[in-house]
PDB file of N, CA, C and O in Angstrom:
ATOM      1  N   UNK A  20      33.434  74.411  29.851  1.00 60.00           N
ATOM      2  CA  UNK A  20      32.464  74.428  30.942  1.00 60.00           C
ATOM      3  C   UNK A  20      31.501  75.575  30.703  1.00 60.00           C
ATOM      4  O   UNK A  20      31.925  76.718  30.589  1.00 60.00           O
ATOM      5  N   UNK A  21      30.240  75.263  30.554  1.00 88.00           N
ATOM      6  CA  UNK A  21      29.236  76.305  30.416  1.00 88.00           C
ATOM      7  C   UNK A  21      28.886  76.840  31.791  1.00 88.00           C
ATOM      8  O   UNK A  21      28.466  76.087  32.674  1.00 88.00           O
ATOM      9  N   UNK A  22      29.073  78.108  31.960  1.00 94.00           N
ATOM     10  CA  UNK A  22      28.763  78.764  33.220  1.00 94.00           C
ATOM     11  C   UNK A  22      27.628  79.736  32.966  1.00 94.00           C
ATOM     12  O   UNK A  22      27.743  80.621  32.118  1.00 94.00           O
ATOM     13  N   UNK A  23      26.544  79.540  33.677  1.00 95.00           N
ATOM     14  CA  UNK A  23      25.394  80.428  33.552  1.00 95.00           C
ATOM     15  C   UNK A  23      25.573  81.600  34.501  1.00 95.00           C
ATOM     16  O   UNK A  23      26.056  81.432  35.624  1.00 95.00           O
ATOM     17  N   UNK A  24      25.178  82.781  34.058  1.00 96.00           N
ATOM     18  CA  UNK A  24      25.244  83.968  34.900  1.00 96.00           C
ATOM     19  C   UNK A  24      23.823  84.351  35.263  1.00 96.00           C
ATOM     20  O   UNK A  24      22.967  84.507  34.393  1.00 96.00           O
ATOM     21  N   UNK A  25      23.596  84.483  36.563  1.00 97.00           N
ATOM     22  CA  UNK A  25      22.247  84.788  37.062  1.00 97.00           C
ATOM     23  C   UNK A  25      22.305  86.062  37.896  1.00 97.00           C
ATOM     24  O   UNK A  25      23.191  86.224  38.741  1.00 97.00           O
ATOM     25  N   UNK A  26      21.355  86.947  37.666  1.00 97.00           N
ATOM     26  CA  UNK A  26      21.277  88.152  38.490  1.00 97.00           C
ATOM     27  C   UNK A  26      20.735  87.779  39.866  1.00 97.00           C
ATOM     28  O   UNK A  26      20.177  86.698  40.064  1.00 97.00           O
ATOM     29  N   UNK A  27      20.930  88.667  40.804  1.00 97.00           N
ATOM     30  CA  UNK A  27      20.450  88.480  42.173  1.00 97.00           C
ATOM     31  C   UNK A  27      19.647  89.727  42.554  1.00 97.00           C
ATOM     32  O   UNK A  27      19.678  90.726  41.817  1.00 97.00           O
ATOM     33  N   UNK A  28      18.962  89.714  43.676  1.00 97.00           N
ATOM     34  CA  UNK A  28      18.256  90.928  44.107  1.00 97.00           C
ATOM     35  C   UNK A  28      19.212  92.099  44.347  1.00 97.00           C
ATOM     36  O   UNK A  28      18.807  93.251  44.268  1.00 97.00           O
ATOM     37  N   UNK A  29      20.477  91.803  44.598  1.00 97.00           N
ATOM     38  CA  UNK A  29      21.491  92.836  44.801  1.00 97.00           C
ATOM     39  C   UNK A  29      22.087  93.203  43.443  1.00 97.00           C
ATOM     40  O   UNK A  29      22.706  92.363  42.799  1.00 97.00           O
ATOM     41  N   UNK A  30      21.925  94.440  42.974  1.00 97.00           N
ATOM     42  CA  UNK A  30      22.467  94.814  41.666  1.00 97.00           C
ATOM     43  C   UNK A  30      23.997  94.759  41.593  1.00 97.00           C
ATOM     44  O   UNK A  30      24.560  94.767  40.505  1.00 97.00           O
ATOM     45  N   UNK A  31      24.657  94.675  42.730  1.00 98.00           N
ATOM     46  CA  UNK A  31      26.114  94.596  42.773  1.00 98.00           C
ATOM     47  C   UNK A  31      26.619  93.161  42.880  1.00 98.00           C
ATOM     48  O   UNK A  31      27.807  92.941  43.082  1.00 98.00           O
ATOM     49  N   UNK A  32      25.726  92.181  42.756  1.00 98.00           N
ATOM     50  CA  UNK A  32      26.120  90.778  42.859  1.00 98.00           C
ATOM     51  C   UNK A  32      25.599  89.988  41.665  1.00 98.00           C
ATOM     52  O   UNK A  32      24.471  90.193  41.218  1.00 98.00           O
ATOM     53  N   UNK A  33      26.452  89.099  41.168  1.00 98.00           N
ATOM     54  CA  UNK A  33      26.048  88.145  40.143  1.00 98.00           C
ATOM     55  C   UNK A  33      26.417  86.747  40.614  1.00 98.00           C
ATOM     56  O   UNK A  33      27.440  86.550  41.281  1.00 98.00           O
ATOM     57  N   UNK A  34      25.588  85.801  40.239  1.00 98.00           N
ATOM     58  CA  UNK A  34      25.783  84.396  40.594  1.00 98.00           C
ATOM     59  C   UNK A  34      26.235  83.650  39.346  1.00 98.00           C
ATOM     60  O   UNK A  34      25.560  83.689  38.318  1.00 98.00           O
ATOM     61  N   UNK A  35      27.378  82.995  39.445  1.00 97.00           N
ATOM     62  CA  UNK A  35      27.941  82.212  38.345  1.00 97.00           C
ATOM     63  C   UNK A  35      27.692  80.740  38.659  1.00 97.00           C
ATOM     64  O   UNK A  35      28.299  80.188  39.576  1.00 97.00           O
ATOM     65  N   UNK A  36      26.779  80.132  37.916  1.00 96.00           N
ATOM     66  CA  UNK A  36      26.348  78.766  38.198  1.00 96.00           C
ATOM     67  C   UNK A  36      27.198  77.790  37.398  1.00 96.00           C
ATOM     68  O   UNK A  36      27.281  77.872  36.170  1.00 96.00           O
ATOM     69  N   UNK A  37      27.810  76.849  38.101  1.00 95.00           N
ATOM     70  CA  UNK A  37      28.676  75.838  37.501  1.00 95.00           C
ATOM     71  C   UNK A  37      27.841  74.633  37.086  1.00 95.00           C
ATOM     72  O   UNK A  37      26.784  74.370  37.665  1.00 95.00           O
ATOM     73  N   UNK A  38      28.292  73.864  36.094  1.00 91.00           N
ATOM     74  CA  UNK A  38      27.503  72.726  35.635  1.00 91.00           C
ATOM     75  C   UNK A  38      27.487  71.545  36.604  1.00 91.00           C
ATOM     76  O   UNK A  38      26.651  70.654  36.472  1.00 91.00           O
ATOM     77  N   UNK A  39      28.391  71.540  37.573  1.00 93.00           N
ATOM     78  CA  UNK A  39      28.411  70.457  38.559  1.00 93.00           C
ATOM     79  C   UNK A  39      28.985  70.989  39.871  1.00 93.00           C
ATOM     80  O   UNK A  39      29.697  71.994  39.883  1.00 93.00           O
ATOM     81  N   UNK A  40      28.698  70.315  40.984  1.00 94.00           N
ATOM     82  CA  UNK A  40      29.239  70.754  42.273  1.00 94.00           C
ATOM     83  C   UNK A  40      30.769  70.745  42.279  1.00 94.00           C
ATOM     84  O   UNK A  40      31.388  69.812  41.779  1.00 94.00           O
ATOM     85  N   UNK A  41      31.362  71.794  42.834  1.00 94.00           N
ATOM     86  CA  UNK A  41      32.809  71.923  42.906  1.00 94.00           C
ATOM     87  C   UNK A  41      33.311  72.171  44.324  1.00 94.00           C
ATOM     88  O   UNK A  41      34.495  72.012  44.591  1.00 94.00           O
ATOM     89  N   UNK A  42      32.426  72.582  45.215  1.00 94.00           N
ATOM     90  CA  UNK A  42      32.824  72.952  46.569  1.00 94.00           C
ATOM     91  C   UNK A  42      32.073  72.098  47.582  1.00 94.00           C
ATOM     92  O   UNK A  42      30.858  72.020  47.544  1.00 94.00           O
ATOM     93  N   UNK A  43      32.819  71.462  48.465  1.00 94.00           N
ATOM     94  CA  UNK A  43      32.190  70.601  49.474  1.00 94.00           C
ATOM     95  C   UNK A  43      31.559  71.394  50.603  1.00 94.00           C
ATOM     96  O   UNK A  43      30.569  70.971  51.181  1.00 94.00           O
ATOM     97  N   UNK A  44      32.155  72.525  50.942  1.00 96.00           N
ATOM     98  CA  UNK A  44      31.600  73.366  51.996  1.00 96.00           C
ATOM     99  C   UNK A  44      31.664  74.819  51.538  1.00 96.00           C
ATOM    100  O   UNK A  44      32.484  75.169  50.682  1.00 96.00           O
ATOM    101  N   UNK A  45      30.806  75.665  52.078  1.00 97.00           N
ATOM    102  CA  UNK A  45      30.787  77.069  51.665  1.00 97.00           C
ATOM    103  C   UNK A  45      32.114  77.769  51.973  1.00 97.00           C
ATOM    104  O   UNK A  45      32.739  77.508  53.001  1.00 97.00           O
ATOM    105  N   UNK A  46      32.514  78.642  51.073  1.00 98.00           N
ATOM    106  CA  UNK A  46      33.713  79.452  51.247  1.00 98.00           C
ATOM    107  C   UNK A  46      33.327  80.909  51.053  1.00 98.00           C
ATOM    108  O   UNK A  46      32.640  81.245  50.091  1.00 98.00           O
ATOM    109  N   UNK A  47      33.776  81.760  51.954  1.00 98.00           N
ATOM    110  CA  UNK A  47      33.467  83.179  51.867  1.00 98.00           C
ATOM    111  C   UNK A  47      34.750  83.982  51.994  1.00 98.00           C
ATOM    112  O   UNK A  47      35.555  83.742  52.898  1.00 98.00           O
ATOM    113  N   UNK A  48      34.929  84.950  51.093  1.00 98.00           N
ATOM    114  CA  UNK A  48      36.126  85.781  51.078  1.00 98.00           C
ATOM    115  C   UNK A  48      35.693  87.245  51.063  1.00 98.00           C
ATOM    116  O   UNK A  48      35.308  87.774  50.019  1.00 98.00           O
ATOM    117  N   UNK A  49      35.744  87.909  52.220  1.00 98.00           N
ATOM    118  CA  UNK A  49      35.288  89.297  52.308  1.00 98.00           C
ATOM    119  C   UNK A  49      36.331  90.329  51.890  1.00 98.00           C
ATOM    120  O   UNK A  49      36.062  91.534  51.928  1.00 98.00           O
ATOM    121  N   UNK A  50      37.522  89.871  51.486  1.00 97.00           N
ATOM    122  CA  UNK A  50      38.570  90.802  51.075  1.00 97.00           C
ATOM    123  C   UNK A  50      39.626  90.056  50.259  1.00 97.00           C
ATOM    124  O   UNK A  50      39.708  88.827  50.302  1.00 97.00           O
ATOM    125  N   UNK A  51      40.446  90.824  49.565  1.00 96.00           N
ATOM    126  CA  UNK A  51      41.544  90.225  48.801  1.00 96.00           C
ATOM    127  C   UNK A  51      42.527  89.529  49.742  1.00 96.00           C
ATOM    128  O   UNK A  51      43.074  88.475  49.402  1.00 96.00           O
ATOM    129  N   UNK A  52      42.732  90.086  50.913  1.00 97.00           N
ATOM    130  CA  UNK A  52      43.636  89.474  51.885  1.00 97.00           C
ATOM    131  C   UNK A  52      43.118  88.108  52.325  1.00 97.00           C
ATOM    132  O   UNK A  52      43.870  87.146  52.428  1.00 97.00           O
ATOM    133  N   UNK A  53      41.831  88.003  52.562  1.00 97.00           N
ATOM    134  CA  UNK A  53      41.235  86.733  52.973  1.00 97.00           C
ATOM    135  C   UNK A  53      41.291  85.712  51.836  1.00 97.00           C
ATOM    136  O   UNK A  53      41.336  84.510  52.087  1.00 97.00           O
ATOM    137  N   UNK A  54      41.320  86.191  50.600  1.00 97.00           N
ATOM    138  CA  UNK A  54      41.314  85.305  49.437  1.00 97.00           C
ATOM    139  C   UNK A  54      42.709  84.891  48.981  1.00 97.00           C
ATOM    140  O   UNK A  54      42.842  84.055  48.100  1.00 97.00           O
ATOM    141  N   UNK A  55      43.733  85.459  49.555  1.00 96.00           N
ATOM    142  CA  UNK A  55      45.101  85.277  49.065  1.00 96.00           C
ATOM    143  C   UNK A  55      45.514  83.816  48.926  1.00 96.00           C
ATOM    144  O   UNK A  55      46.242  83.458  47.994  1.00 96.00           O
ATOM    145  N   UNK A  56      45.055  82.938  49.802  1.00 96.00           N
ATOM    146  CA  UNK A  56      45.474  81.532  49.776  1.00 96.00           C
ATOM    147  C   UNK A  56      44.583  80.658  48.888  1.00 96.00           C
ATOM    148  O   UNK A  56      44.885  79.484  48.697  1.00 96.00           O
ATOM    149  N   UNK A  57      43.532  81.206  48.339  1.00 96.00           N
ATOM    150  CA  UNK A  57      42.634  80.424  47.490  1.00 96.00           C
ATOM    151  C   UNK A  57      42.815  80.891  46.043  1.00 96.00           C
ATOM    152  O   UNK A  57      42.503  82.050  45.721  1.00 96.00           O
ATOM    153  N   UNK A  58      43.300  80.023  45.157  1.00 96.00           N
ATOM    154  CA  UNK A  58      43.630  80.458  43.784  1.00 96.00           C
ATOM    155  C   UNK A  58      42.492  81.156  43.031  1.00 96.00           C
ATOM    156  O   UNK A  58      42.708  82.220  42.458  1.00 96.00           O
ATOM    157  N   UNK A  59      41.297  80.586  43.014  1.00 97.00           N
ATOM    158  CA  UNK A  59      40.206  81.199  42.261  1.00 97.00           C
ATOM    159  C   UNK A  59      39.795  82.527  42.884  1.00 97.00           C
ATOM    160  O   UNK A  59      39.656  83.533  42.188  1.00 97.00           O
ATOM    161  N   UNK A  60      39.596  82.553  44.185  1.00 98.00           N
ATOM    162  CA  UNK A  60      39.181  83.789  44.843  1.00 98.00           C
ATOM    163  C   UNK A  60      40.218  84.887  44.641  1.00 98.00           C
ATOM    164  O   UNK A  60      39.866  86.039  44.355  1.00 98.00           O
ATOM    165  N   UNK A  61      41.496  84.547  44.756  1.00 98.00           N
ATOM    166  CA  UNK A  61      42.557  85.539  44.559  1.00 98.00           C
ATOM    167  C   UNK A  61      42.523  86.084  43.132  1.00 98.00           C
ATOM    168  O   UNK A  61      42.689  87.298  42.919  1.00 98.00           O
ATOM    169  N   UNK A  62      42.302  85.226  42.148  1.00 98.00           N
ATOM    170  CA  UNK A  62      42.231  85.672  40.755  1.00 98.00           C
ATOM    171  C   UNK A  62      41.041  86.596  40.526  1.00 98.00           C
ATOM    172  O   UNK A  62      41.124  87.565  39.763  1.00 98.00           O
ATOM    173  N   UNK A  63      39.927  86.299  41.171  1.00 98.00           N
ATOM    174  CA  UNK A  63      38.749  87.146  41.021  1.00 98.00           C
ATOM    175  C   UNK A  63      38.991  88.524  41.622  1.00 98.00           C
ATOM    176  O   UNK A  63      38.680  89.543  41.003  1.00 98.00           O
ATOM    177  N   UNK A  64      39.570  88.592  42.803  1.00 98.00           N
ATOM    178  CA  UNK A  64      39.874  89.887  43.414  1.00 98.00           C
ATOM    179  C   UNK A  64      40.871  90.664  42.563  1.00 98.00           C
ATOM    180  O   UNK A  64      40.814  91.892  42.492  1.00 98.00           O
ATOM    181  N   UNK A  65      41.803  89.955  41.922  1.00 97.00           N
ATOM    182  CA  UNK A  65      42.818  90.612  41.089  1.00 97.00           C
ATOM    183  C   UNK A  65      42.205  91.319  39.878  1.00 97.00           C
ATOM    184  O   UNK A  65      42.844  92.204  39.293  1.00 97.00           O
ATOM    185  N   UNK A  66      40.993  90.973  39.500  1.00 97.00           N
ATOM    186  CA  UNK A  66      40.328  91.648  38.390  1.00 97.00           C
ATOM    187  C   UNK A  66      40.021  93.103  38.716  1.00 97.00           C
ATOM    188  O   UNK A  66      39.827  93.917  37.829  1.00 97.00           O
ATOM    189  N   UNK A  67      39.937  93.418  40.007  1.00 96.00           N
ATOM    190  CA  UNK A  67      39.621  94.774  40.445  1.00 96.00           C
ATOM    191  C   UNK A  67      38.126  95.012  40.523  1.00 96.00           C
ATOM    192  O   UNK A  67      37.344  94.392  39.805  1.00 96.00           O
ATOM    193  N   UNK A  68      37.728  95.901  41.406  1.00 97.00           N
ATOM    194  CA  UNK A  68      36.324  96.269  41.534  1.00 97.00           C
ATOM    195  C   UNK A  68      35.466  95.285  42.298  1.00 97.00           C
ATOM    196  O   UNK A  68      34.259  95.448  42.392  1.00 97.00           O
ATOM    197  N   UNK A  69      36.082  94.256  42.870  1.00 97.00           N
ATOM    198  CA  UNK A  69      35.334  93.215  43.597  1.00 97.00           C
ATOM    199  C   UNK A  69      35.608  93.351  45.087  1.00 97.00           C
ATOM    200  O   UNK A  69      36.745  93.578  45.502  1.00 97.00           O
ATOM    201  N   UNK A  70      34.554  93.206  45.900  1.00 96.00           N
ATOM    202  CA  UNK A  70      34.760  93.304  47.349  1.00 96.00           C
ATOM    203  C   UNK A  70      34.366  92.039  48.117  1.00 96.00           C
ATOM    204  O   UNK A  70      34.640  91.931  49.316  1.00 96.00           O
ATOM    205  N   UNK A  71      33.744  91.052  47.461  1.00 98.00           N
ATOM    206  CA  UNK A  71      33.361  89.832  48.166  1.00 98.00           C
ATOM    207  C   UNK A  71      33.166  88.697  47.163  1.00 98.00           C
ATOM    208  O   UNK A  71      32.627  88.905  46.080  1.00 98.00           O
ATOM    209  N   UNK A  72      33.614  87.500  47.554  1.00 98.00           N
ATOM    210  CA  UNK A  72      33.420  86.298  46.748  1.00 98.00           C
ATOM    211  C   UNK A  72      32.891  85.208  47.666  1.00 98.00           C
ATOM    212  O   UNK A  72      33.433  84.993  48.756  1.00 98.00           O
ATOM    213  N   UNK A  73      31.839  84.545  47.227  1.00 98.00           N
ATOM    214  CA  UNK A  73      31.192  83.500  48.013  1.00 98.00           C
ATOM    215  C   UNK A  73      31.026  82.280  47.121  1.00 98.00           C
ATOM    216  O   UNK A  73      30.508  82.394  46.003  1.00 98.00           O
ATOM    217  N   UNK A  74      31.491  81.117  47.584  1.00 98.00           N
ATOM    218  CA  UNK A  74      31.425  79.884  46.797  1.00 98.00           C
ATOM    219  C   UNK A  74      30.652  78.831  47.583  1.00 98.00           C
ATOM    220  O   UNK A  74      30.967  78.562  48.735  1.00 98.00           O
ATOM    221  N   UNK A  75      29.662  78.254  46.932  1.00 97.00           N
ATOM    222  CA  UNK A  75      28.845  77.213  47.555  1.00 97.00           C
ATOM    223  C   UNK A  75      28.543  76.148  46.515  1.00 97.00           C
ATOM    224  O   UNK A  75      28.119  76.463  45.400  1.00 97.00           O
ATOM    225  N   UNK A  76      28.784  74.939  46.860  1.00 96.00           N
ATOM    226  CA  UNK A  76      28.468  73.765  46.052  1.00 96.00           C
ATOM    227  C   UNK A  76      28.680  73.952  44.553  1.00 96.00           C
ATOM    228  O   UNK A  76      29.720  73.636  44.026  1.00 96.00           O
ATOM    229  N   UNK A  77      27.700  74.503  43.829  1.00 96.00           N
ATOM    230  CA  UNK A  77      27.813  74.608  42.379  1.00 96.00           C
ATOM    231  C   UNK A  77      27.671  76.040  41.860  1.00 96.00           C
ATOM    232  O   UNK A  77      27.255  76.266  40.737  1.00 96.00           O
ATOM    233  N   UNK A  78      28.028  77.013  42.697  1.00 97.00           N
ATOM    234  CA  UNK A  78      27.994  78.392  42.204  1.00 97.00           C
ATOM    235  C   UNK A  78      29.002  79.272  42.926  1.00 97.00           C
ATOM    236  O   UNK A  78      29.479  78.951  44.015  1.00 97.00           O
ATOM    237  N   UNK A  79      29.316  80.375  42.266  1.00 98.00           N
ATOM    238  CA  UNK A  79      30.193  81.405  42.818  1.00 98.00           C
ATOM    239  C   UNK A  79      29.432  82.717  42.711  1.00 98.00           C
ATOM    240  O   UNK A  79      28.954  83.080  41.627  1.00 98.00           O
ATOM    241  N   UNK A  80      29.290  83.415  43.824  1.00 98.00           N
ATOM    242  CA  UNK A  80      28.671  84.731  43.806  1.00 98.00           C
ATOM    243  C   UNK A  80      29.766  85.772  43.979  1.00 98.00           C
ATOM    244  O   UNK A  80      30.592  85.665  44.881  1.00 98.00           O
ATOM    245  N   UNK A  81      29.753  86.752  43.095  1.00 98.00           N
ATOM    246  CA  UNK A  81      30.745  87.817  43.123  1.00 98.00           C
ATOM    247  C   UNK A  81      30.024  89.134  43.363  1.00 98.00           C
ATOM    248  O   UNK A  81      29.046  89.449  42.683  1.00 98.00           O
ATOM    249  N   UNK A  82      30.514  89.893  44.340  1.00 98.00           N
ATOM    250  CA  UNK A  82      29.981  91.223  44.629  1.00 98.00           C
ATOM    251  C   UNK A  82      30.983  92.263  44.156  1.00 98.00           C
ATOM    252  O   UNK A  82      32.157  92.203  44.527  1.00 98.00           O
ATOM    253  N   UNK A  83      30.514  93.210  43.368  1.00 98.00           N
ATOM    254  CA  UNK A  83      31.376  94.290  42.895  1.00 98.00           C
ATOM    255  C   UNK A  83      31.127  95.549  43.719  1.00 98.00           C
ATOM    256  O   UNK A  83      30.075  95.703  44.358  1.00 98.00           O
ATOM    257  N   UNK A  84      32.091  96.436  43.696  1.00 97.00           N
ATOM    258  CA  UNK A  84      31.917  97.733  44.327  1.00 97.00           C
ATOM    259  C   UNK A  84      30.847  98.511  43.579  1.00 97.00           C
ATOM    260  O   UNK A  84      30.717  98.371  42.355  1.00 97.00           O
ATOM    261  N   UNK A  85      30.054  99.328  44.277  1.00 96.00           N
ATOM    262  CA  UNK A  85      28.967 100.053  43.606  1.00 96.00           C
ATOM    263  C   UNK A  85      29.436 100.911  42.431  1.00 96.00           C
ATOM    264  O   UNK A  85      28.724 101.042  41.437  1.00 96.00           O
ATOM    265  N   UNK A  86      30.634 101.462  42.516  1.00 96.00           N
ATOM    266  CA  UNK A  86      31.120 102.326  41.435  1.00 96.00           C
ATOM    267  C   UNK A  86      31.715 101.538  40.252  1.00 96.00           C
ATOM    268  O   UNK A  86      31.974 102.101  39.193  1.00 96.00           O
ATOM    269  N   UNK A  87      31.916 100.248  40.429  1.00 96.00           N
ATOM    270  CA  UNK A  87      32.451  99.413  39.339  1.00 96.00           C
ATOM    271  C   UNK A  87      31.330  99.057  38.369  1.00 96.00           C
ATOM    272  O   UNK A  87      30.176  98.892  38.761  1.00 96.00           O
ATOM    273  N   UNK A  88      31.672  98.953  37.093  1.00 95.00           N
ATOM    274  CA  UNK A  88      30.705  98.631  36.055  1.00 95.00           C
ATOM    275  C   UNK A  88      30.752  97.130  35.755  1.00 95.00           C
ATOM    276  O   UNK A  88      31.839  96.564  35.629  1.00 95.00           O
ATOM    277  N   UNK A  89      29.598  96.505  35.643  1.00 96.00           N
ATOM    278  CA  UNK A  89      29.573  95.068  35.344  1.00 96.00           C
ATOM    279  C   UNK A  89      30.160  94.762  33.967  1.00 96.00           C
ATOM    280  O   UNK A  89      30.644  93.668  33.717  1.00 96.00           O
ATOM    281  N   UNK A  90      30.071  95.695  33.048  1.00 92.00           N
ATOM    282  CA  UNK A  90      30.650  95.480  31.717  1.00 92.00           C
ATOM    283  C   UNK A  90      31.992  96.166  31.690  1.00 92.00           C
ATOM    284  O   UNK A  90      32.052  97.357  31.941  1.00 92.00           O
ATOM    285  N   UNK A  91      33.102  95.517  31.429  1.00 90.00           N
ATOM    286  CA  UNK A  91      33.281  94.141  31.000  1.00 90.00           C
ATOM    287  C   UNK A  91      33.569  93.160  32.145  1.00 90.00           C
ATOM    288  O   UNK A  91      33.936  92.014  31.891  1.00 90.00           O
ATOM    289  N   UNK A  92      33.432  93.581  33.382  1.00 97.00           N
ATOM    290  CA  UNK A  92      33.753  92.728  34.527  1.00 97.00           C
ATOM    291  C   UNK A  92      32.974  91.416  34.498  1.00 97.00           C
ATOM    292  O   UNK A  92      33.519  90.354  34.810  1.00 97.00           O
ATOM    293  N   UNK A  93      31.739  91.468  34.100  1.00 96.00           N
ATOM    294  CA  UNK A  93      30.862  90.281  34.057  1.00 96.00           C
ATOM    295  C   UNK A  93      31.511  89.137  33.276  1.00 96.00           C
ATOM    296  O   UNK A  93      31.573  88.009  33.740  1.00 96.00           O
ATOM    297  N   UNK A  94      31.993  89.427  32.077  1.00 96.00           N
ATOM    298  CA  UNK A  94      32.596  88.397  31.232  1.00 96.00           C
ATOM    299  C   UNK A  94      33.988  88.004  31.732  1.00 96.00           C
ATOM    300  O   UNK A  94      34.379  86.838  31.630  1.00 96.00           O
ATOM    301  N   UNK A  95      34.729  88.937  32.272  1.00 97.00           N
ATOM    302  CA  UNK A  95      36.056  88.616  32.809  1.00 97.00           C
ATOM    303  C   UNK A  95      35.937  87.650  33.982  1.00 97.00           C
ATOM    304  O   UNK A  95      36.749  86.733  34.131  1.00 97.00           O
ATOM    305  N   UNK A  96      34.926  87.836  34.817  1.00 98.00           N
ATOM    306  CA  UNK A  96      34.698  86.911  35.937  1.00 98.00           C
ATOM    307  C   UNK A  96      34.341  85.532  35.385  1.00 98.00           C
ATOM    308  O   UNK A  96      34.881  84.519  35.824  1.00 98.00           O
ATOM    309  N   UNK A  97      33.453  85.478  34.400  1.00 96.00           N
ATOM    310  CA  UNK A  97      33.050  84.193  33.828  1.00 96.00           C
ATOM    311  C   UNK A  97      34.257  83.447  33.257  1.00 96.00           C
ATOM    312  O   UNK A  97      34.433  82.259  33.497  1.00 96.00           O
ATOM    313  N   UNK A  98      35.107  84.143  32.529  1.00 96.00           N
ATOM    314  CA  UNK A  98      36.286  83.529  31.933  1.00 96.00           C
ATOM    315  C   UNK A  98      37.265  83.063  33.007  1.00 96.00           C
ATOM    316  O   UNK A  98      37.895  81.998  32.870  1.00 96.00           O
ATOM    317  N   UNK A  99      37.402  83.815  34.074  1.00 97.00           N
ATOM    318  CA  UNK A  99      38.305  83.434  35.174  1.00 97.00           C
ATOM    319  C   UNK A  99      37.803  82.169  35.854  1.00 97.00           C
ATOM    320  O   UNK A  99      38.580  81.261  36.139  1.00 97.00           O
ATOM    321  N   UNK A 100      36.511  82.098  36.118  1.00 97.00           N
ATOM    322  CA  UNK A 100      35.931  80.898  36.747  1.00 97.00           C
ATOM    323  C   UNK A 100      36.098  79.695  35.821  1.00 97.00           C
ATOM    324  O   UNK A 100      36.521  78.627  36.261  1.00 97.00           O
ATOM    325  N   UNK A 101      35.794  79.862  34.544  1.00 95.00           N
ATOM    326  CA  UNK A 101      35.919  78.759  33.585  1.00 95.00           C
ATOM    327  C   UNK A 101      37.373  78.268  33.501  1.00 95.00           C
ATOM    328  O   UNK A 101      37.625  77.065  33.498  1.00 95.00           O
ATOM    329  N   UNK A 102      38.321  79.189  33.445  1.00 95.00           N
ATOM    330  CA  UNK A 102      39.734  78.825  33.337  1.00 95.00           C
ATOM    331  C   UNK A 102      40.187  78.069  34.582  1.00 95.00           C
ATOM    332  O   UNK A 102      40.997  77.127  34.498  1.00 95.00           O
ATOM    333  N   UNK A 103      39.675  78.446  35.728  1.00 93.00           N
ATOM    334  CA  UNK A 103      40.058  77.773  36.979  1.00 93.00           C
ATOM    335  C   UNK A 103      39.683  76.290  36.946  1.00 93.00           C
ATOM    336  O   UNK A 103      40.393  75.453  37.495  1.00 93.00           O
ATOM    337  N   UNK A 104      38.576  75.982  36.299  1.00 86.00           N
ATOM    338  CA  UNK A 104      38.121  74.603  36.221  1.00 86.00           C
ATOM    339  C   UNK A 104      38.535  73.926  34.922  1.00 86.00           C
ATOM    340  O   UNK A 104      37.962  72.917  34.513  1.00 86.00           O
ATOM    341  N   UNK A 105      39.538  74.504  34.253  1.00 73.00           N
ATOM    342  CA  UNK A 105      40.132  73.867  33.082  1.00 73.00           C
ATOM    343  C   UNK A 105      39.344  74.003  31.810  1.00 73.00           C
ATOM    344  O   UNK A 105      39.453  73.164  30.912  1.00 73.00           O
ATOM    345  N   UNK A 106      38.565  75.041  31.686  1.00 64.00           N
ATOM    346  CA  UNK A 106      37.763  75.219  30.465  1.00 64.00           C
ATOM    347  C   UNK A 106      38.218  76.434  29.706  1.00 64.00           C
ATOM    348  O   UNK A 106      38.390  77.452  30.094  1.00 64.00           O
TER     349      UNK A 106
END
């Protein structure tokens, strides 16, 4: 699954664009506790340095803590999303 990574106006957020719609309704996870029951969101929070995950139709937006570095987090998030969808 090719996942495109797009920057956002927020330097602490990246948008991971999926090749096809995966979510029927928007999902928002403002904490690891809120994400505990959702496999992908829980895996993303487990990477560390993440404070919010938002999923809509064909993309996942991940917000990192300001002190966290996107490198190597950027690629780890991409690989986690791809693995979740069997790629």
